[in-house]
């Protein structure tokens, strides 16, 4: 199973995780604790952990095509949840 990871500079990591988990909880399996989140998609899983100055995101998918799609979905949603804060998201495989 391919894995991708990003470390995103932000001091709002916990808030972004909370917003994202709340957004997806109505249609996906979501686990959320303070500063941590897990979202299960049909073809992969996204794990998020907030640190003081960054948000660490890891995606594990069934195949490369699903990984590419989930990277886009997660990045797009994080950027929307961040509002005016500009996030630089670089995925590393």
Short mmCIF file of C-alpha atoms in Angstrom, two decimals:
data_model
loop_
_atom_site.label_atom_id
_atom_site.label_comp_id
_atom_site.label_asym_id
_atom_site.label_seq_id
_atom_site.Cartn_x
_atom_site.Cartn_y
_atom_site.Cartn_z
CA UNK A 1 0.00 0.00 0.00
CA UNK A 2 1.54 3.31 -1.04
CA UNK A 3 1.95 6.02 1.59
CA UNK A 4 2.36 9.77 1.25
CA UNK A 5 3.25 12.27 3.96
CA UNK A 6 3.27 16.06 4.32
CA UNK A 7 4.46 18.38 7.07
CA UNK A 8 2.50 21.63 6.77
CA UNK A 9 3.73 24.72 8.58
CA UNK A 10 0.84 26.12 10.64
CA UNK A 11 0.02 27.02 14.22
CA UNK A 12 -3.63 26.08 13.57
CA UNK A 13 -3.14 22.33 13.15
CA UNK A 14 -5.55 21.24 15.88
CA UNK A 15 -8.23 23.62 14.61
CA UNK A 16 -7.82 22.38 11.03
CA UNK A 17 -8.10 18.75 12.14
CA UNK A 18 -11.24 19.52 14.14
CA UNK A 19 -12.86 21.33 11.20
CA UNK A 20 -11.93 18.63 8.71
CA UNK A 21 -13.12 15.78 10.92
CA UNK A 22 -16.41 17.58 11.60
CA UNK A 23 -16.85 18.22 7.87
CA UNK A 24 -16.33 14.57 6.92
CA UNK A 25 -18.06 12.91 9.89
CA UNK A 26 -21.45 12.83 8.14
CA UNK A 27 -20.26 10.64 5.26
CA UNK A 28 -17.02 8.91 6.31
CA UNK A 29 -15.69 6.96 9.29
CA UNK A 30 -13.91 9.59 11.41
CA UNK A 31 -12.02 9.40 14.70
CA UNK A 32 -11.08 12.65 16.41
CA UNK A 33 -9.26 13.44 19.63
CA UNK A 34 -7.63 16.72 20.59
CA UNK A 35 -4.84 17.33 18.09
CA UNK A 36 -5.32 14.06 16.20
CA UNK A 37 -7.65 12.77 13.54
CA UNK A 38 -8.22 9.73 11.36
CA UNK A 39 -10.46 9.63 8.31
CA UNK A 40 -11.23 6.36 6.53
CA UNK A 41 -12.04 6.74 2.83
CA UNK A 42 -13.24 3.91 0.61
CA UNK A 43 -9.77 3.51 -0.88
CA UNK A 44 -7.45 4.75 1.84
CA UNK A 45 -6.89 6.38 5.22
CA UNK A 46 -5.74 9.84 6.28
CA UNK A 47 -4.01 10.34 9.62
CA UNK A 48 -3.44 13.86 10.98
CA UNK A 49 -1.48 15.06 13.99
CA UNK A 50 -1.06 18.65 15.15
CA UNK A 51 2.24 19.81 16.57
CA UNK A 52 3.08 23.28 17.90
CA UNK A 53 4.18 24.69 14.55
CA UNK A 54 2.99 22.17 11.98
CA UNK A 55 0.36 19.71 10.90
CA UNK A 56 1.61 16.25 9.97
CA UNK A 57 -0.60 14.40 7.49
CA UNK A 58 -0.12 10.84 6.26
CA UNK A 59 -2.22 9.09 3.64
CA UNK A 60 -2.20 5.36 2.98
CA UNK A 61 -4.08 4.14 -0.09
CA UNK A 62 -4.85 0.92 -1.93
CA UNK A 63 -2.89 1.93 -5.03
CA UNK A 64 -0.98 4.84 -6.60
CA UNK A 65 -4.04 6.18 -8.41
CA UNK A 66 -6.04 6.31 -5.17
CA UNK A 67 -3.09 7.92 -3.38
CA UNK A 68 -2.88 10.69 -5.98
CA UNK A 69 -6.62 11.31 -5.73
CA UNK A 70 -6.63 11.38 -1.93
CA UNK A 71 -3.66 13.77 -1.84
CA UNK A 72 -5.73 16.18 -3.93
CA UNK A 73 -8.89 15.72 -1.88
CA UNK A 74 -7.14 16.21 1.47
CA UNK A 75 -5.05 19.18 0.26
CA UNK A 76 -8.09 20.87 -1.25
CA UNK A 77 -10.14 20.47 1.91
CA UNK A 78 -7.29 21.62 4.19
CA UNK A 79 -6.85 24.76 2.08
CA UNK A 80 -10.58 25.48 2.25
CA UNK A 81 -10.68 24.94 6.03
CA UNK A 82 -7.65 27.20 6.52
CA UNK A 83 -9.55 30.23 5.21
CA UNK A 84 -7.15 33.16 4.81
CA UNK A 85 -4.12 31.21 6.03
CA UNK A 86 -2.02 30.05 3.10
CA UNK A 87 -0.84 26.47 3.48
CA UNK A 88 2.11 25.02 1.58
CA UNK A 89 1.41 21.32 1.10
CA UNK A 90 4.16 19.16 -0.40
CA UNK A 91 3.52 15.43 -0.48
CA UNK A 92 6.44 13.03 -0.06
CA UNK A 93 6.09 9.40 -1.13
#
